Amino acid sequence: VAELVTSACDRARELAAGLADLGLEVLNDVVLNQVLVRGADDDTTNAFIAAVQAEGTSWCGPTVWAGRSAMRISVSGWKTTQRDVERSLQAMARCWETVL
Protein backbone atom coordinates (compact mmCIF):
# COMPACT_ATOMS: atom_id res chain seq x y z
CA VAL A 1 0.00 0.00 0.00
CA ALA A 2 2.85 2.39 0.81
CA GLU A 3 4.34 1.84 -2.65
CA LEU A 4 0.96 2.55 -4.27
CA VAL A 5 0.61 5.85 -2.40
CA THR A 6 4.21 6.86 -3.06
CA SER A 7 3.87 6.10 -6.77
CA ALA A 8 0.65 8.12 -7.12
CA CYS A 9 2.25 11.08 -5.34
CA ASP A 10 5.36 10.87 -7.53
CA ARG A 11 3.26 10.80 -10.71
CA ALA A 12 1.25 13.81 -9.48
CA ARG A 13 4.46 15.79 -8.87
CA GLU A 14 5.66 14.87 -12.37
CA LEU A 15 2.40 16.11 -13.86
CA ALA A 16 2.58 19.34 -11.87
CA ALA A 17 6.15 20.01 -12.97
CA GLY A 18 5.32 19.33 -16.61
CA LEU A 19 2.26 21.57 -16.55
CA ALA A 20 4.24 24.35 -14.86
CA ASP A 21 6.81 24.02 -17.65
CA LEU A 22 3.99 24.64 -20.13
CA GLY A 23 3.14 27.88 -18.34
CA LEU A 24 0.17 26.81 -16.28
CA GLU A 25 -0.02 27.93 -12.67
CA VAL A 26 0.13 25.09 -10.16
CA LEU A 27 -2.12 26.15 -7.29
CA ASN A 28 -1.31 23.58 -4.64
CA ASP A 29 1.68 22.05 -2.95
CA VAL A 30 1.63 18.61 -4.51
CA VAL A 31 2.10 16.45 -1.45
CA LEU A 32 -0.54 13.85 -2.28
CA ASN A 33 -2.02 12.63 -5.56
CA GLN A 34 -3.87 15.85 -6.43
CA VAL A 35 -2.82 18.66 -8.76
CA LEU A 36 -4.69 21.93 -9.32
CA VAL A 37 -3.70 24.12 -12.26
CA ARG A 38 -5.08 27.09 -14.12
CA GLY A 39 -4.29 29.37 -16.98
CA ALA A 40 -4.14 33.15 -16.96
CA ASP A 41 -7.93 33.54 -16.79
CA ASP A 42 -11.12 31.50 -16.44
CA ASP A 43 -11.85 31.39 -20.17
CA THR A 44 -8.39 30.01 -20.97
CA THR A 45 -8.60 27.52 -18.13
CA ASN A 46 -12.05 26.30 -19.16
CA ALA A 47 -10.99 26.00 -22.80
CA PHE A 48 -7.97 23.96 -21.73
CA ILE A 49 -10.11 21.63 -19.62
CA ALA A 50 -12.52 21.12 -22.53
CA ALA A 51 -9.64 20.43 -24.92
CA VAL A 52 -8.05 17.87 -22.58
CA GLN A 53 -11.38 16.11 -22.07
CA ALA A 54 -12.10 16.06 -25.81
CA GLU A 55 -8.60 14.81 -26.67
CA GLY A 56 -9.16 11.72 -24.54
CA THR A 57 -5.68 10.64 -23.42
CA SER A 58 -6.49 11.53 -19.83
CA TRP A 59 -9.47 13.00 -18.04
CA CYS A 60 -9.24 15.99 -15.75
CA GLY A 61 -12.16 17.77 -14.21
CA PRO A 62 -13.08 21.35 -13.57
CA THR A 63 -13.20 22.89 -10.12
CA VAL A 64 -13.18 26.32 -8.51
CA TRP A 65 -10.23 27.49 -6.40
CA ALA A 66 -10.34 30.86 -4.62
CA GLY A 67 -13.24 31.92 -6.84
CA ARG A 68 -11.49 31.09 -10.12
CA SER A 69 -11.75 28.18 -12.54
CA ALA A 70 -9.12 25.48 -12.22
CA MET A 71 -8.41 21.99 -13.50
CA ARG A 72 -8.14 19.17 -10.96
CA ILE A 73 -6.01 16.13 -11.67
CA SER A 74 -6.19 13.05 -9.47
CA VAL A 75 -3.61 10.33 -9.94
CA SER A 76 -5.38 7.29 -8.56
CA GLY A 77 -4.74 4.37 -10.89
CA TRP A 78 -2.37 1.81 -9.42
CA LYS A 79 -1.02 1.08 -12.90
CA THR A 80 -0.17 4.72 -13.73
CA THR A 81 3.48 4.86 -14.85
CA GLN A 82 5.96 7.58 -15.72
CA ARG A 83 5.30 6.74 -19.38
CA ASP A 84 1.59 7.39 -18.80
CA VAL A 85 2.47 10.78 -17.33
CA GLU A 86 4.67 11.56 -20.33
CA ARG A 87 1.87 10.62 -22.75
CA SER A 88 -0.61 12.74 -20.81
CA LEU A 89 1.74 15.71 -20.72
CA GLN A 90 2.37 15.45 -24.46
CA ALA A 91 -1.36 15.43 -25.10
CA MET A 92 -1.94 18.28 -22.65
CA ALA A 93 0.82 20.31 -24.32
CA ARG A 94 -0.95 19.94 -27.67
CA CYS A 95 -4.23 21.01 -26.03
CA TRP A 96 -2.56 23.98 -24.33
CA GLU A 97 -1.20 25.19 -27.67
CA THR A 98 -4.70 25.17 -29.15
CA VAL A 99 -6.09 27.49 -26.47
CA LEU A 100 -3.29 30.04 -26.38
CSV table of N, CA and C in Angstrom, one decimal:
chain,number,residue,atom,x,y,z
A,1,VAL,N,0.8,-1.2,0.0
A,1,VAL,CA,0.0,0.0,0.0
A,1,VAL,C,0.9,1.3,0.0
A,2,ALA,N,2.0,1.2,0.8
A,2,ALA,CA,2.9,2.4,0.8
A,2,ALA,C,3.4,2.7,-0.6
A,3,GLU,N,3.8,1.6,-1.3
A,3,GLU,CA,4.3,1.8,-2.7
A,3,GLU,C,3.3,2.4,-3.6
A,4,LEU,N,2.1,2.0,-3.5
A,4,LEU,CA,1.0,2.6,-4.3
A,4,LEU,C,0.8,4.1,-4.0
A,5,VAL,N,0.8,4.4,-2.8
A,5,VAL,CA,0.6,5.9,-2.4
A,5,VAL,C,1.8,6.7,-2.9
A,6,THR,N,3.0,6.2,-2.6
A,6,THR,CA,4.2,6.9,-3.1
A,6,THR,C,4.2,7.1,-4.6
A,7,SER,N,3.9,6.0,-5.3
A,7,SER,CA,3.9,6.1,-6.8
A,7,SER,C,2.9,7.1,-7.3
A,8,ALA,N,1.7,7.1,-6.7
A,8,ALA,CA,0.7,8.1,-7.1
A,8,ALA,C,1.1,9.5,-6.8
A,9,CYS,N,1.7,9.7,-5.7
A,9,CYS,CA,2.3,11.1,-5.3
A,9,CYS,C,3.4,11.5,-6.3
A,10,ASP,N,4.3,10.6,-6.6
A,10,ASP,CA,5.4,10.9,-7.5
A,10,ASP,C,4.8,11.2,-8.9
A,11,ARG,N,3.8,10.5,-9.4
A,11,ARG,CA,3.3,10.8,-10.7
A,11,ARG,C,2.6,12.2,-10.7
A,12,ALA,N,1.9,12.5,-9.6
A,12,ALA,CA,1.2,13.8,-9.5
A,12,ALA,C,2.3,14.9,-9.5
A,13,ARG,N,3.4,14.8,-8.8
A,13,ARG,CA,4.5,15.8,-8.9
A,13,ARG,C,5.0,15.9,-10.3
A,14,GLU,N,5.2,14.8,-11.0
A,14,GLU,CA,5.7,14.9,-12.4
A,14,GLU,C,4.7,15.6,-13.3
A,15,LEU,N,3.4,15.4,-13.1
A,15,LEU,CA,2.4,16.1,-13.9
A,15,LEU,C,2.4,17.6,-13.5
A,16,ALA,N,2.5,17.9,-12.3
A,16,ALA,CA,2.6,19.3,-11.9
A,16,ALA,C,3.8,20.0,-12.5
A,17,ALA,N,4.9,19.4,-12.4
A,17,ALA,CA,6.2,20.0,-13.0
A,17,ALA,C,6.0,20.2,-14.5
A,18,GLY,N,5.5,19.2,-15.2
A,18,GLY,CA,5.3,19.3,-16.6
A,18,GLY,C,4.3,20.4,-17.0
A,19,LEU,N,3.2,20.5,-16.3
A,19,LEU,CA,2.3,21.6,-16.6
A,19,LEU,C,2.8,23.0,-16.2
A,20,ALA,N,3.6,23.1,-15.2
A,20,ALA,CA,4.2,24.4,-14.9
A,20,ALA,C,5.2,24.7,-16.0
A,21,ASP,N,5.9,23.8,-16.5
A,21,ASP,CA,6.8,24.0,-17.6
A,21,ASP,C,6.1,24.5,-18.9
A,22,LEU,N,4.8,24.1,-19.0
A,22,LEU,CA,4.0,24.6,-20.1
A,22,LEU,C,3.5,26.1,-19.9
A,23,GLY,N,3.6,26.5,-18.7
A,23,GLY,CA,3.1,27.9,-18.3
A,23,GLY,C,1.9,28.0,-17.5
A,24,LEU,N,1.4,26.8,-17.1
A,24,LEU,CA,0.2,26.8,-16.3
A,24,LEU,C,0.6,27.1,-14.8
A,25,GLU,N,-0.3,27.7,-14.1
A,25,GLU,CA,0.0,27.9,-12.7
A,25,GLU,C,-0.5,26.7,-11.8
A,26,VAL,N,0.5,26.2,-11.1
A,26,VAL,CA,0.1,25.1,-10.2
A,26,VAL,C,-0.3,25.7,-8.8
A,27,LEU,N,-1.5,25.4,-8.4
A,27,LEU,CA,-2.1,26.1,-7.3
A,27,LEU,C,-1.9,25.5,-5.9
A,28,ASN,N,-1.5,24.3,-5.9
A,28,ASN,CA,-1.3,23.6,-4.6
A,28,ASN,C,0.1,23.0,-4.5
A,29,ASP,N,0.5,22.8,-3.2
A,29,ASP,CA,1.7,22.1,-3.0
A,29,ASP,C,1.3,20.6,-3.2
A,30,VAL,N,2.0,20.0,-4.1
A,30,VAL,CA,1.6,18.6,-4.5
A,30,VAL,C,2.3,17.6,-3.5
A,31,VAL,N,1.6,17.4,-2.5
A,31,VAL,CA,2.1,16.5,-1.4
A,31,VAL,C,1.3,15.1,-1.4
A,32,LEU,N,0.2,15.1,-2.1
A,32,LEU,CA,-0.5,13.8,-2.3
A,32,LEU,C,-0.7,13.6,-3.8
A,33,ASN,N,-1.8,13.0,-4.2
A,33,ASN,CA,-2.0,12.6,-5.6
A,33,ASN,C,-2.9,13.6,-6.3
A,34,GLN,N,-3.0,14.8,-5.8
A,34,GLN,CA,-3.9,15.8,-6.4
A,34,GLN,C,-3.0,17.0,-7.0
A,35,VAL,N,-3.5,17.5,-8.2
A,35,VAL,CA,-2.8,18.7,-8.8
A,35,VAL,C,-3.9,19.6,-9.2
A,36,LEU,N,-3.8,20.9,-8.9
A,36,LEU,CA,-4.7,21.9,-9.3
A,36,LEU,C,-3.9,22.9,-10.2
A,37,VAL,N,-4.4,23.2,-11.4
A,37,VAL,CA,-3.7,24.1,-12.3
A,37,VAL,C,-4.7,25.0,-12.9
A,38,ARG,N,-4.2,26.2,-13.4
A,38,ARG,CA,-5.1,27.1,-14.1
A,38,ARG,C,-4.2,27.9,-15.1
A,39,GLY,N,-4.9,28.5,-16.0
A,39,GLY,CA,-4.3,29.4,-17.0
A,39,GLY,C,-4.4,30.8,-16.5
A,40,ALA,N,-4.2,31.7,-17.3
A,40,ALA,CA,-4.1,33.1,-17.0
A,40,ALA,C,-5.5,33.7,-16.6
A,41,ASP,N,-6.6,33.1,-17.1
A,41,ASP,CA,-7.9,33.5,-16.8
A,41,ASP,C,-8.9,32.4,-16.9
A,42,ASP,N,-10.1,32.6,-16.5
A,42,ASP,CA,-11.1,31.5,-16.4
A,42,ASP,C,-11.4,31.0,-17.8
A,43,ASP,N,-11.5,31.8,-18.8
A,43,ASP,CA,-11.9,31.4,-20.2
A,43,ASP,C,-10.8,30.5,-20.7
A,44,THR,N,-9.5,30.8,-20.5
A,44,THR,CA,-8.4,30.0,-21.0
A,44,THR,C,-8.4,28.7,-20.2
A,45,THR,N,-8.6,28.7,-18.9
A,45,THR,CA,-8.6,27.5,-18.1
A,45,THR,C,-9.7,26.6,-18.6
A,46,ASN,N,-10.9,27.1,-18.8
A,46,ASN,CA,-12.0,26.3,-19.2
A,46,ASN,C,-11.9,25.7,-20.6
A,47,ALA,N,-11.3,26.5,-21.5
A,47,ALA,CA,-11.0,26.0,-22.8
A,47,ALA,C,-10.0,24.9,-22.8
A,48,PHE,N,-9.0,25.0,-21.9
A,48,PHE,CA,-8.0,24.0,-21.7
A,48,PHE,C,-8.6,22.7,-21.2
A,49,ILE,N,-9.4,22.8,-20.2
A,49,ILE,CA,-10.1,21.6,-19.6
A,49,ILE,C,-10.9,20.9,-20.7
A,50,ALA,N,-11.7,21.7,-21.5
A,50,ALA,CA,-12.5,21.1,-22.5
A,50,ALA,C,-11.7,20.4,-23.6
A,51,ALA,N,-10.5,21.0,-23.9
A,51,ALA,CA,-9.6,20.4,-24.9
A,51,ALA,C,-9.0,19.1,-24.4
A,52,VAL,N,-8.6,19.1,-23.2
A,52,VAL,CA,-8.1,17.9,-22.6
A,52,VAL,C,-9.1,16.8,-22.5
A,53,GLN,N,-10.3,17.1,-22.1
A,53,GLN,CA,-11.4,16.1,-22.1
A,53,GLN,C,-11.7,15.6,-23.5
A,54,ALA,N,-11.8,16.5,-24.4
A,54,ALA,CA,-12.1,16.1,-25.8
A,54,ALA,C,-11.0,15.2,-26.4
A,55,GLU,N,-9.7,15.5,-26.1
A,55,GLU,CA,-8.6,14.8,-26.7
A,55,GLU,C,-8.6,13.3,-26.2
A,56,GLY,N,-8.9,13.1,-25.0
A,56,GLY,CA,-9.2,11.7,-24.5
A,56,GLY,C,-8.0,10.9,-24.0
A,57,THR,N,-6.8,11.4,-24.0
A,57,THR,CA,-5.7,10.6,-23.4
A,57,THR,C,-5.8,10.5,-21.9
A,58,SER,N,-6.2,11.6,-21.3
A,58,SER,CA,-6.5,11.5,-19.8
A,58,SER,C,-7.7,12.4,-19.6
A,59,TRP,N,-8.3,12.2,-18.4
A,59,TRP,CA,-9.5,13.0,-18.0
A,59,TRP,C,-9.2,13.8,-16.8
A,60,CYS,N,-9.4,15.1,-16.9
A,60,CYS,CA,-9.2,16.0,-15.7
A,60,CYS,C,-10.5,16.8,-15.6
A,61,GLY,N,-10.9,17.1,-14.4
A,61,GLY,CA,-12.2,17.8,-14.2
A,61,GLY,C,-12.0,19.2,-13.8
A,62,PRO,N,-13.1,20.0,-14.0
A,62,PRO,CA,-13.1,21.4,-13.6
A,62,PRO,C,-13.4,21.5,-12.1
A,63,THR,N,-12.9,22.6,-11.5
A,63,THR,CA,-13.2,22.9,-10.1
A,63,THR,C,-13.1,24.4,-10.0
A,64,VAL,N,-13.3,24.9,-8.8
A,64,VAL,CA,-13.2,26.3,-8.5
A,64,VAL,C,-12.2,26.4,-7.3
A,65,TRP,N,-11.2,27.3,-7.5
A,65,TRP,CA,-10.2,27.5,-6.4
A,65,TRP,C,-10.1,29.0,-6.2
A,66,ALA,N,-10.4,29.4,-5.0
A,66,ALA,CA,-10.3,30.9,-4.6
A,66,ALA,C,-11.2,31.7,-5.6
A,67,GLY,N,-12.3,31.2,-6.0
A,67,GLY,CA,-13.2,31.9,-6.8
A,67,GLY,C,-12.9,31.9,-8.3
A,68,ARG,N,-11.9,31.2,-8.7
A,68,ARG,CA,-11.5,31.1,-10.1
A,68,ARG,C,-11.5,29.6,-10.6
A,69,SER,N,-11.8,29.5,-11.9
A,69,SER,CA,-11.8,28.2,-12.5
A,69,SER,C,-10.4,27.6,-12.4
A,70,ALA,N,-10.4,26.2,-12.3
A,70,ALA,CA,-9.1,25.5,-12.2
A,70,ALA,C,-9.4,24.1,-12.7
A,71,MET,N,-8.3,23.4,-13.1
A,71,MET,CA,-8.4,22.0,-13.5
A,71,MET,C,-7.8,21.1,-12.4
A,72,ARG,N,-8.6,20.1,-12.0
A,72,ARG,CA,-8.1,19.2,-11.0
A,72,ARG,C,-7.7,17.8,-11.6
A,73,ILE,N,-6.5,17.4,-11.2
A,73,ILE,CA,-6.0,16.1,-11.7
A,73,ILE,C,-5.8,15.2,-10.4
A,74,SER,N,-6.4,14.0,-10.5
A,74,SER,CA,-6.2,13.0,-9.5
A,74,SER,C,-5.5,11.8,-10.1
A,75,VAL,N,-4.3,11.5,-9.5
A,75,VAL,CA,-3.6,10.3,-9.9
A,75,VAL,C,-4.0,9.2,-9.0
A,76,SER,N,-4.8,8.3,-9.5
A,76,SER,CA,-5.4,7.3,-8.6
A,76,SER,C,-5.3,5.9,-9.1
A,77,GLY,N,-4.9,5.7,-10.3
A,77,GLY,CA,-4.7,4.4,-10.9
A,77,GLY,C,-3.5,3.7,-10.4
A,78,TRP,N,-3.6,2.5,-9.9
A,78,TRP,CA,-2.4,1.8,-9.4
A,78,TRP,C,-1.4,1.4,-10.5
A,79,LYS,N,-1.9,1.4,-11.8
A,79,LYS,CA,-1.0,1.1,-12.9
A,79,LYS,C,-0.4,2.3,-13.6
A,80,THR,N,-0.7,3.5,-13.1
A,80,THR,CA,-0.2,4.7,-13.7
A,80,THR,C,1.4,4.8,-13.6
A,81,THR,N,2.0,4.9,-14.8
A,81,THR,CA,3.5,4.9,-14.8
A,81,THR,C,4.0,6.2,-15.3
A,82,GLN,N,5.3,6.4,-15.2
A,82,GLN,CA,6.0,7.6,-15.7
A,82,GLN,C,5.7,7.8,-17.2
A,83,ARG,N,5.6,6.7,-17.9
A,83,ARG,CA,5.3,6.7,-19.4
A,83,ARG,C,3.9,7.3,-19.6
A,84,ASP,N,3.0,6.9,-18.7
A,84,ASP,CA,1.6,7.4,-18.8
A,84,ASP,C,1.6,8.9,-18.6
A,85,VAL,N,2.4,9.4,-17.6
A,85,VAL,CA,2.5,10.8,-17.3
A,85,VAL,C,3.0,11.5,-18.5
A,86,GLU,N,4.1,11.0,-19.1
A,86,GLU,CA,4.7,11.6,-20.3
A,86,GLU,C,3.7,11.7,-21.5
A,87,ARG,N,2.9,10.6,-21.7
A,87,ARG,CA,1.9,10.6,-22.7
A,87,ARG,C,0.8,11.7,-22.4
A,88,SER,N,0.4,11.7,-21.2
A,88,SER,CA,-0.6,12.7,-20.8
A,88,SER,C,-0.1,14.1,-21.0
A,89,LEU,N,1.2,14.4,-20.6
A,89,LEU,CA,1.7,15.7,-20.7
A,89,LEU,C,1.9,16.1,-22.2
A,90,GLN,N,2.3,15.1,-23.0
A,90,GLN,CA,2.4,15.4,-24.5
A,90,GLN,C,1.0,15.9,-25.0
A,91,ALA,N,0.0,15.1,-24.7
A,91,ALA,CA,-1.4,15.4,-25.1
A,91,ALA,C,-1.8,16.8,-24.5
A,92,MET,N,-1.5,17.0,-23.3
A,92,MET,CA,-1.9,18.3,-22.7
A,92,MET,C,-1.2,19.5,-23.3
A,93,ALA,N,0.1,19.3,-23.7
A,93,ALA,CA,0.8,20.3,-24.3
A,93,ALA,C,0.2,20.7,-25.7
A,94,ARG,N,-0.3,19.7,-26.4
A,94,ARG,CA,-1.0,19.9,-27.7
A,94,ARG,C,-2.3,20.7,-27.4
A,95,CYS,N,-3.0,20.3,-26.4
A,95,CYS,CA,-4.2,21.0,-26.0
A,95,CYS,C,-3.9,22.4,-25.6
A,96,TRP,N,-2.9,22.6,-24.8
A,96,TRP,CA,-2.6,24.0,-24.3
A,96,TRP,C,-2.3,24.9,-25.5
A,97,GLU,N,-1.5,24.4,-26.5
A,97,GLU,CA,-1.2,25.2,-27.7
A,97,GLU,C,-2.4,25.6,-28.4
A,98,THR,N,-3.5,24.8,-28.4
A,98,THR,CA,-4.7,25.2,-29.1
A,98,THR,C,-5.5,26.3,-28.5
A,99,VAL,N,-5.3,26.5,-27.2
A,99,VAL,CA,-6.1,27.5,-26.5
A,99,VAL,C,-5.3,28.8,-26.3
A,100,LEU,N,-4.1,28.8,-26.6
A,100,LEU,CA,-3.3,30.0,-26.4
A,100,LEU,C,-3.5,31.0,-27.5
